[in-house]
XYZ file of C-alpha atoms in Angstrom:
75
model
C -0.004 -0.328 0.358
C 0.859 3.357 -1.016
C 1.552 5.131 2.237
C 1.074 8.633 1.186
C -2.626 7.360 0.502
C -4.483 8.609 4.330
C -8.159 7.108 5.181
C -10.474 9.283 3.614
C -13.345 8.348 5.842
C -14.623 9.208 9.287
C -13.334 8.725 12.538
C -9.827 9.007 10.817
C -11.094 12.451 9.051
C -13.357 14.644 11.366
C -15.669 16.010 8.732
C -16.301 15.137 5.140
C -13.493 14.459 2.437
C -12.693 17.049 0.272
C -12.547 16.858 -3.748
C -8.882 17.976 -3.431
C -8.584 15.083 -0.585
C -9.953 12.824 -3.309
C -7.960 14.132 -6.099
C -4.756 13.634 -3.732
C -4.836 10.131 -3.107
C -6.372 9.079 -6.703
C -3.280 10.601 -8.212
C -0.993 9.278 -5.217
C -2.851 5.206 -6.578
C -2.057 5.876 -10.544
C 1.781 7.142 -9.396
C 2.192 4.233 -7.404
C 0.572 1.429 -10.126
C 2.080 3.314 -13.091
C 5.348 3.485 -11.677
C 5.289 7.151 -12.812
C 5.452 10.435 -10.097
C 4.484 12.577 -14.266
C 4.171 10.389 -16.925
C 5.419 11.045 -20.397
C 3.640 13.333 -23.012
C 2.695 10.203 -24.854
C 1.104 8.865 -21.772
C -0.135 11.854 -19.886
C -4.327 11.443 -21.625
C -4.346 7.563 -20.151
C -2.671 8.847 -16.890
C -5.312 11.855 -16.309
C -8.425 9.589 -17.566
C -7.146 6.933 -14.866
C -6.565 9.379 -12.074
C -10.123 11.056 -13.085
C -12.292 7.493 -13.065
C -10.113 6.553 -9.658
C -11.506 9.702 -7.773
C -14.738 9.230 -8.934
C -15.145 5.864 -7.805
C -13.818 7.124 -4.161
C -16.142 9.682 -4.364
C -18.942 6.909 -4.811
C -17.528 4.794 -2.284
C -17.002 7.215 0.457
C -20.649 8.822 -0.384
C -22.195 4.972 0.183
C -20.035 4.316 3.099
C -22.100 3.864 6.240
C -19.302 4.036 8.984
C -20.715 2.902 12.578
C -20.592 5.324 15.415
C -20.164 8.445 12.869
C -22.416 10.700 12.749
C -25.300 10.387 10.046
C -25.087 11.118 6.508
C -27.969 14.216 5.807
C -29.826 13.142 2.549
């Protein structure tokens, strides 16, 4: 596991994760999996697409989780 990816759900974060938090975690994941800190120009599009797809999946996951003991989400 990439140590710079932090837990983004309560109680690890007292407040809801921001879009910036989610994007940073997605970027770290793609960097770790691809082995590139910054991709070459010919890989930039696929790299950026992967970051956005993972950020979207992460937001959906965090939005759907129910954490015991955490305040309930407002609907």
